[in-house]
Amino acid sequence: MTFKQFIELLKPRIALMIALTAVTGYGAVVDKVDLGALLLLTLAMVLGSAASAVFNHVWDRDIDRLMRRTSKRPMATGAGTPALGFALAAILMVAGLTVAHSAFNWVVALHLFLGGFVYVAVYTVWLKRRHWTNIILGGAAGSFAILAGAAVVNQTDWLLPMVLALVLFLWTPSHFWALAILLKEDYRQAGVPMLPVVVGDQRTAWWILANSLALVGSSLLPWSLGLLGPVYGFTAAATGLVLLGFNIRLVMTPTRFWAGWNFAASMPYLLVLFIGVFLDKHW
Ligand code: HEM
Ligand SMILES: CC(C)=CCC/C(C)=C/CC/C(C)=C/COP(=O)(O)OP(=O)(O)O
């Protein structure tokens, strides 16, 4: 296996965004950001996310072989062995938990573990191949990243982290179902019951819009509950309108083109929302 293939196993861009999710949970509750804590939290989350991603590569190697997008992956081609993958996943998760526990506390480590557990056990092993609700429950993986970050700070006010965890939970289906429209034939070929395979593109587009209405509503709660101020509130309202605009366009024209744009829009939506949390709290 080449170094490039090894890095591919870690799903690095996703790991970095998971770390950013945790950093947002930290930034939402801390009074003064400590750069050292922020870097150690990033390291722990990247290790935990990468561990989960490696396990996913190993577990899904059979169906990855059947899908154009994933057929060249190291575990699908046999460049990496399952034994190596499981060992690497275990080492990375132990390393992430050790950093989380020794640098912070056992609550951070627990939420890091639970995020990985939801993604690996609930989504990858249990639901992904069985039922279209896989992404709804699997979305909790990102929620635990927020809570892991908030647990860095020894505080008792969990309302804002819980609301942000709800936002992450609701963001995930809007993020993934748009991509699933693009990948529908791949998933049908592999026998994976993603929503578009089960109900078609048009009804999936309606599901995305309905889910995003709940997502945008939840994103306004930190402002309406007085947990964050107008800088965040306007950011949430503006990004929410843009996301819903893409979703409405997809409902009107449920094509691969607009599904691609909806998926592409889901990441900057979350990124700008995270920036709004930081600007409101620390600017
Ligand atoms: C169970 C929940 C999730 C599922 C099933 C899911 C699904 C996916 C899939 C299939 C891709 C395309 C990957 C590829 O082709 O390489 C993707 C990309 C991505 N996801 Fe998600 N996602 C989930 C949760 C999350 C979370 C919680 C985050 C971050 C907060 C996230 C951030 C991203 C990013 C940044 C990309 C683009 C990665 C790249 O360009 O390589 N995802 N997601
Ligand atoms: C706190 C913590 C450690 C959280 C873990 C969160 C995590 C790793 C989420 C993974 C998100 C993701 C890209 C899933 C894709 O799986 P897939 O199998 O549907 O995608 P694929 O077909 O591209 O492999």
Short mmCIF file of C-alpha atoms and ligand atoms in Angstrom, two decimals:
data_model
loop_
_atom_site.label_atom_id
_atom_site.label_comp_id
_atom_site.label_asym_id
_atom_site.label_seq_id
_atom_site.Cartn_x
_atom_site.Cartn_y
_atom_site.Cartn_z
CA MET A 1 0.00 0.00 0.00
CA THR A 2 1.42 3.43 -0.95
CA PHE A 3 1.60 6.38 1.43
CA LYS A 4 -1.15 8.08 -0.61
CA GLN A 5 -3.38 5.05 -0.11
CA PHE A 6 -2.62 5.06 3.61
CA ILE A 7 -3.69 8.70 3.84
CA GLU A 8 -6.85 7.88 1.84
CA LEU A 9 -7.81 5.35 4.54
CA LEU A 10 -7.94 8.16 7.11
CA LYS A 11 -10.49 10.27 5.15
CA PRO A 12 -8.42 13.34 6.15
CA ARG A 13 -10.72 16.12 4.92
CA ILE A 14 -13.62 14.63 6.85
CA ALA A 15 -11.39 14.19 9.92
CA LEU A 16 -10.46 17.87 9.76
CA MET A 17 -14.11 18.91 9.52
CA ILE A 18 -15.00 16.63 12.43
CA ALA A 19 -12.21 18.32 14.40
CA LEU A 20 -13.61 21.72 13.39
CA THR A 21 -16.98 20.55 14.67
CA ALA A 22 -15.46 19.73 18.06
CA VAL A 23 -13.55 23.02 18.09
CA THR A 24 -16.88 24.80 17.55
CA GLY A 25 -18.34 22.99 20.55
CA TYR A 26 -15.29 24.14 22.55
CA GLY A 27 -15.49 27.71 21.23
CA ALA A 28 -19.18 27.91 22.07
CA VAL A 29 -18.60 27.43 25.82
CA VAL A 30 -15.06 28.61 26.57
CA ASP A 31 -14.55 32.17 27.83
CA LYS A 32 -11.02 32.51 26.46
CA VAL A 33 -9.75 30.20 23.70
CA ASP A 34 -6.54 28.39 24.65
CA LEU A 35 -4.52 27.57 21.52
CA GLY A 36 -2.87 24.55 23.16
CA ALA A 37 -6.22 23.07 24.12
CA LEU A 38 -7.58 23.77 20.65
CA LEU A 39 -4.65 21.96 18.98
CA LEU A 40 -4.82 18.97 21.36
CA LEU A 41 -8.60 18.72 20.78
CA THR A 42 -8.00 18.81 17.03
CA LEU A 43 -5.41 16.02 17.35
CA ALA A 44 -7.71 13.82 19.44
CA MET A 45 -10.67 14.27 17.08
CA VAL A 46 -8.59 13.69 13.93
CA LEU A 47 -7.25 10.44 15.45
CA GLY A 48 -10.75 9.30 16.46
CA SER A 49 -12.32 10.22 13.15
CA ALA A 50 -9.51 8.58 11.19
CA ALA A 51 -9.88 5.41 13.28
CA SER A 52 -13.60 5.32 12.40
CA ALA A 53 -12.85 5.95 8.72
CA VAL A 54 -10.27 3.12 8.55
CA PHE A 55 -12.74 0.69 10.12
CA ASN A 56 -15.35 1.83 7.57
CA HIS A 57 -12.92 1.16 4.70
CA VAL A 58 -12.31 -2.38 5.97
CA TRP A 59 -15.94 -3.19 6.74
CA ASP A 60 -17.26 -1.81 3.45
CA ARG A 61 -14.54 -3.30 1.21
CA ASP A 62 -17.03 -5.74 -0.37
CA ILE A 63 -19.60 -3.12 -1.38
CA ASP A 64 -16.93 -0.51 -2.16
CA ARG A 65 -15.72 -2.92 -4.88
CA LEU A 66 -19.15 -2.63 -6.52
CA MET A 67 -19.34 1.18 -6.65
CA ARG A 68 -17.47 3.30 -9.21
CA ARG A 69 -16.62 6.04 -6.68
CA THR A 70 -15.05 3.63 -4.16
CA SER A 71 -13.85 0.67 -6.24
CA LYS A 72 -10.23 1.83 -6.28
CA ARG A 73 -9.96 2.22 -2.49
CA PRO A 74 -7.07 0.34 -0.80
CA MET A 75 -9.23 -2.17 1.08
CA ALA A 76 -11.50 -2.71 -1.94
CA THR A 77 -8.53 -3.51 -4.21
CA GLY A 78 -6.72 -5.61 -1.59
CA ALA A 79 -3.79 -3.18 -1.36
CA GLY A 80 -4.49 -3.17 2.36
CA THR A 81 -5.43 -6.25 4.38
CA PRO A 82 -8.36 -6.33 6.85
CA ALA A 83 -5.99 -7.31 9.67
CA LEU A 84 -3.84 -4.26 8.97
CA GLY A 85 -6.92 -2.05 8.77
CA PHE A 86 -8.48 -3.24 12.01
CA ALA A 87 -5.12 -2.91 13.80
CA LEU A 88 -4.63 0.62 12.44
CA ALA A 89 -8.18 1.61 13.45
CA ALA A 90 -7.64 0.29 16.98
CA ILE A 91 -4.27 2.05 17.34
CA LEU A 92 -5.69 5.36 16.09
CA MET A 93 -8.74 5.18 18.38
CA VAL A 94 -6.63 4.30 21.45
CA ALA A 95 -4.31 7.19 20.57
CA GLY A 96 -7.23 9.59 20.21
CA LEU A 97 -8.82 8.48 23.47
CA THR A 98 -5.46 8.74 25.26
CA VAL A 99 -4.92 12.31 24.04
CA ALA A 100 -8.50 13.25 24.96
CA HIS A 101 -8.29 11.74 28.45
CA SER A 102 -4.78 12.85 29.36
CA ALA A 103 -5.08 16.36 27.94
CA PHE A 104 -8.63 16.97 29.14
CA ASN A 105 -10.94 14.52 30.94
CA TRP A 106 -12.85 11.27 30.61
CA VAL A 107 -16.02 13.03 29.36
CA VAL A 108 -14.19 14.30 26.26
CA ALA A 109 -12.82 10.79 25.70
CA LEU A 110 -16.29 9.26 26.16
CA HIS A 111 -17.90 11.57 23.57
CA LEU A 112 -15.03 10.96 21.15
CA PHE A 113 -15.59 7.23 21.58
CA LEU A 114 -19.37 7.57 21.19
CA GLY A 115 -18.95 9.54 17.95
CA GLY A 116 -16.78 6.80 16.55
CA PHE A 117 -19.11 4.11 17.91
CA VAL A 118 -22.20 5.66 16.28
CA TYR A 119 -20.43 5.94 12.94
CA VAL A 120 -18.85 2.49 13.06
CA ALA A 121 -21.47 0.37 14.86
CA VAL A 122 -24.79 2.18 14.33
CA TYR A 123 -24.21 3.48 10.80
CA THR A 124 -21.57 1.34 9.09
CA VAL A 125 -22.28 -2.11 10.57
CA TRP A 126 -25.96 -1.99 11.55
CA LEU A 127 -27.98 0.42 9.40
CA LYS A 128 -26.09 1.41 6.23
CA ARG A 129 -26.95 -1.81 4.36
CA ARG A 130 -30.33 -2.36 6.03
CA HIS A 131 -32.48 0.77 6.03
CA TRP A 132 -32.76 4.25 4.48
CA THR A 133 -32.86 5.80 7.98
CA ASN A 134 -29.16 4.93 8.24
CA ILE A 135 -28.09 8.54 7.81
CA ILE A 136 -30.66 9.87 10.31
CA LEU A 137 -29.28 7.84 13.22
CA GLY A 138 -25.72 7.93 11.80
CA GLY A 139 -25.91 11.72 11.95
CA ALA A 140 -25.47 11.54 15.73
CA ALA A 141 -21.77 10.83 15.08
CA GLY A 142 -21.20 14.49 14.30
CA SER A 143 -23.30 15.54 17.31
CA PHE A 144 -20.89 13.73 19.63
CA ALA A 145 -18.01 15.69 18.09
CA ILE A 146 -19.67 18.94 19.23
CA LEU A 147 -20.24 17.52 22.73
CA ALA A 148 -16.64 16.25 22.93
CA GLY A 149 -15.41 19.78 22.28
CA ALA A 150 -17.77 21.34 24.82
CA ALA A 151 -16.64 18.84 27.46
CA VAL A 152 -13.11 20.28 27.32
CA VAL A 153 -14.38 23.15 29.45
CA ASN A 154 -15.42 22.32 32.99
CA GLN A 155 -18.82 23.96 32.82
CA THR A 156 -22.34 22.99 33.65
CA ASP A 157 -24.28 24.93 31.03
CA TRP A 158 -24.96 22.26 28.43
CA LEU A 159 -27.89 23.94 26.66
CA LEU A 160 -25.87 25.59 23.87
CA PRO A 161 -23.75 22.48 23.14
CA MET A 162 -26.90 20.34 23.08
CA VAL A 163 -28.59 22.75 20.64
CA LEU A 164 -25.50 22.75 18.40
CA ALA A 165 -25.43 18.94 18.62
CA LEU A 166 -29.06 18.97 17.39
CA VAL A 167 -28.00 21.23 14.49
CA LEU A 168 -25.27 18.74 13.51
CA PHE A 169 -27.75 15.86 13.82
CA LEU A 170 -30.16 17.60 11.43
CA TRP A 171 -27.42 18.81 9.08
CA THR A 172 -26.21 15.31 8.23
CA PRO A 173 -29.23 14.01 6.27
CA SER A 174 -29.38 17.21 4.18
CA HIS A 175 -25.63 16.82 3.59
CA PHE A 176 -25.76 13.19 2.55
CA TRP A 177 -29.12 12.67 0.83
CA ALA A 178 -28.12 15.18 -1.88
CA LEU A 179 -24.96 13.17 -2.52
CA ALA A 180 -26.98 9.96 -2.42
CA ILE A 181 -29.03 11.24 -5.38
CA LEU A 182 -25.77 11.62 -7.31
CA LEU A 183 -24.61 8.15 -6.24
CA LYS A 184 -28.01 6.43 -6.59
CA GLU A 185 -26.96 3.94 -9.27
CA ASP A 186 -23.81 3.06 -7.32
CA TYR A 187 -25.86 2.33 -4.21
CA ARG A 188 -28.49 0.38 -6.20
CA GLN A 189 -25.70 -1.71 -7.73
CA ALA A 190 -24.26 -2.42 -4.27
CA GLY A 191 -27.69 -3.14 -2.76
CA VAL A 192 -27.40 -0.26 -0.27
CA PRO A 193 -30.92 1.12 0.52
CA MET A 194 -30.11 4.83 0.51
CA LEU A 195 -33.21 7.05 0.35
CA PRO A 196 -33.04 7.88 -3.41
CA VAL A 197 -32.79 4.15 -4.22
CA VAL A 198 -35.90 3.51 -2.12
CA VAL A 199 -38.15 6.50 -2.98
CA GLY A 200 -36.54 8.15 -6.04
CA ASP A 201 -34.98 11.58 -6.59
CA GLN A 202 -38.09 13.77 -6.40
CA ARG A 203 -39.28 12.45 -3.05
CA THR A 204 -35.72 12.56 -1.72
CA ALA A 205 -35.60 16.24 -2.71
CA TRP A 206 -38.77 16.84 -0.65
CA TRP A 207 -37.21 14.95 2.28
CA ILE A 208 -34.09 17.13 2.04
CA LEU A 209 -36.20 20.31 2.04
CA ALA A 210 -38.29 19.13 5.00
CA ASN A 211 -35.17 18.14 6.91
CA SER A 212 -33.45 21.44 6.09
CA LEU A 213 -36.45 23.41 7.38
CA ALA A 214 -35.94 21.65 10.72
CA LEU A 215 -32.17 22.20 10.44
CA VAL A 216 -32.50 25.96 9.80
CA GLY A 217 -35.11 26.24 12.56
CA SER A 218 -32.76 24.52 15.01
CA SER A 219 -29.85 26.72 13.87
CA LEU A 220 -31.84 29.83 14.95
CA LEU A 221 -32.44 28.45 18.46
CA PRO A 222 -29.10 29.66 19.94
CA TRP A 223 -30.16 33.20 18.96
CA SER A 224 -33.84 32.92 19.95
CA LEU A 225 -32.91 31.35 23.29
CA GLY A 226 -30.44 34.17 23.97
CA LEU A 227 -27.48 31.76 24.08
CA LEU A 228 -25.72 33.60 21.24
CA GLY A 229 -26.18 37.12 19.88
CA PRO A 230 -27.21 38.78 16.61
CA VAL A 231 -23.88 38.15 14.83
CA TYR A 232 -24.60 34.42 15.04
CA GLY A 233 -28.32 34.94 14.46
CA PHE A 234 -27.86 36.79 11.20
CA THR A 235 -25.24 34.26 10.09
CA ALA A 236 -27.66 31.39 10.78
CA ALA A 237 -30.52 33.18 9.01
CA ALA A 238 -28.42 34.07 5.95
CA THR A 239 -26.81 30.65 5.54
CA GLY A 240 -30.17 28.99 6.17
CA LEU A 241 -31.84 30.98 3.39
CA VAL A 242 -29.07 30.06 0.94
CA LEU A 243 -29.30 26.36 1.85
CA LEU A 244 -33.10 26.35 1.56
CA GLY A 245 -32.76 28.12 -1.79
CA PHE A 246 -30.63 25.27 -3.09
CA ASN A 247 -33.05 22.73 -1.59
CA ILE A 248 -36.09 24.40 -3.23
CA ARG A 249 -34.27 24.47 -6.55
CA LEU A 250 -33.61 20.73 -6.18
CA VAL A 251 -37.30 20.08 -5.45
CA MET A 252 -38.21 22.03 -8.59
CA THR A 253 -35.51 20.36 -10.72
CA PRO A 254 -34.39 17.08 -9.09
CA THR A 255 -31.40 16.54 -11.37
CA ARG A 256 -27.88 15.28 -10.62
CA PHE A 257 -26.64 18.82 -11.35
CA TRP A 258 -28.71 20.39 -8.57
CA ALA A 259 -28.09 17.42 -6.26
CA GLY A 260 -24.36 18.06 -6.69
CA TRP A 261 -24.80 21.72 -5.85
CA ASN A 262 -26.88 20.85 -2.78
CA PHE A 263 -24.19 18.48 -1.52
CA ALA A 264 -21.45 21.00 -2.29
CA ALA A 265 -23.38 23.73 -0.45
CA SER A 266 -23.79 21.64 2.71
CA MET A 267 -20.16 21.97 3.79
CA PRO A 268 -19.70 25.76 3.43
CA TYR A 269 -23.13 26.13 5.10
CA LEU A 270 -21.80 24.34 8.19
CA LEU A 271 -18.42 26.08 8.02
CA VAL A 272 -19.94 29.59 7.95
CA LEU A 273 -22.34 28.63 10.74
CA PHE A 274 -19.33 27.53 12.83
CA ILE A 275 -17.57 30.82 12.07
CA GLY A 276 -20.72 32.64 13.21
CA VAL A 277 -20.51 30.87 16.59
CA PHE A 278 -16.90 31.94 17.06
CA LEU A 279 -17.41 35.52 15.86
CA ASP A 280 -20.43 35.99 18.10
CA LYS A 281 -18.76 34.51 21.16
CA HIS A 282 -15.15 35.71 20.82
CA TRP A 283 -15.03 38.70 18.49
C1 HEM B 1 -23.02 9.20 9.15
C2 HEM B 1 -22.85 10.46 8.76
C3 HEM B 1 -22.28 10.85 7.42
C4 HEM B 1 -22.33 10.23 6.21
C5 HEM B 1 -22.98 8.90 5.85
C6 HEM B 1 -21.61 11.06 5.27
C7 HEM B 1 -21.42 10.74 3.94
C8 HEM B 1 -20.47 11.32 3.14
C9 HEM B 1 -19.97 10.77 1.89
C10 HEM B 1 -20.42 9.46 1.24
C11 HEM B 1 -19.06 11.62 1.41
C12 HEM B 1 -18.26 11.50 0.10
C13 HEM B 1 -16.92 10.89 0.52
C14 HEM B 1 -16.02 10.58 -0.67
O1 HEM B 1 -16.52 10.40 -1.79
O2 HEM B 1 -14.81 10.53 -0.44
C15 HEM B 1 -18.96 12.71 2.35
C16 HEM B 1 -18.11 13.77 2.20
C17 HEM B 1 -17.87 14.69 3.19
N1 HEM B 1 -18.47 14.73 4.45
FE1 HEM B 1 -19.99 13.62 5.08
N2 HEM B 1 -21.16 12.18 5.89
C18 HEM B 1 -21.54 12.08 7.22
C19 HEM B 1 -21.25 12.96 8.23
C20 HEM B 1 -20.38 14.00 8.10
C21 HEM B 1 -19.99 14.88 9.18
C22 HEM B 1 -20.53 14.77 10.62
C23 HEM B 1 -19.14 15.77 8.66
C24 HEM B 1 -18.47 16.94 9.32
C25 HEM B 1 -19.01 17.65 10.29
C26 HEM B 1 -18.98 15.47 7.25
C27 HEM B 1 -18.16 16.17 6.40
C28 HEM B 1 -17.90 15.78 5.11
C29 HEM B 1 -16.91 16.45 4.26
C30 HEM B 1 -16.06 17.66 4.64
C31 HEM B 1 -16.90 15.76 3.05
C32 HEM B 1 -16.06 16.06 1.81
C33 HEM B 1 -14.83 15.17 1.98
C34 HEM B 1 -13.95 15.20 0.78
O3 HEM B 1 -14.10 16.11 -0.05
O4 HEM B 1 -13.10 14.30 0.71
N3 HEM B 1 -19.75 14.38 6.94
N4 HEM B 1 -19.85 12.52 3.39
C1 LIG B 2 -16.42 12.02 17.07
C2 LIG B 2 -16.15 11.12 15.93
C3 LIG B 2 -14.95 10.27 15.94
C4 LIG B 2 -16.99 11.10 14.94
C5 LIG B 2 -16.82 10.29 13.70
C6 LIG B 2 -17.60 10.96 12.64
C7 LIG B 2 -17.26 10.42 11.29
C8 LIG B 2 -15.96 9.75 11.03
C9 LIG B 2 -18.14 10.56 10.36
C10 LIG B 2 -17.86 10.02 8.99
C11 LIG B 2 -18.64 10.77 8.00
C12 LIG B 2 -18.57 10.11 6.66
C13 LIG B 2 -17.85 10.78 5.60
C14 LIG B 2 -19.17 8.99 6.45
C15 LIG B 2 -19.19 8.35 5.12
O1 LIG B 2 -19.38 6.98 5.34
P1 LIG B 2 -19.85 6.12 4.12
O2 LIG B 2 -19.42 4.73 4.36
O3 LIG B 2 -21.29 6.37 3.84
O4 LIG B 2 -19.02 6.79 2.94
P2 LIG B 2 -18.14 6.08 1.82
O5 LIG B 2 -19.09 5.34 0.95
O6 LIG B 2 -17.48 7.24 1.13
O7 LIG B 2 -17.17 5.20 2.55
#
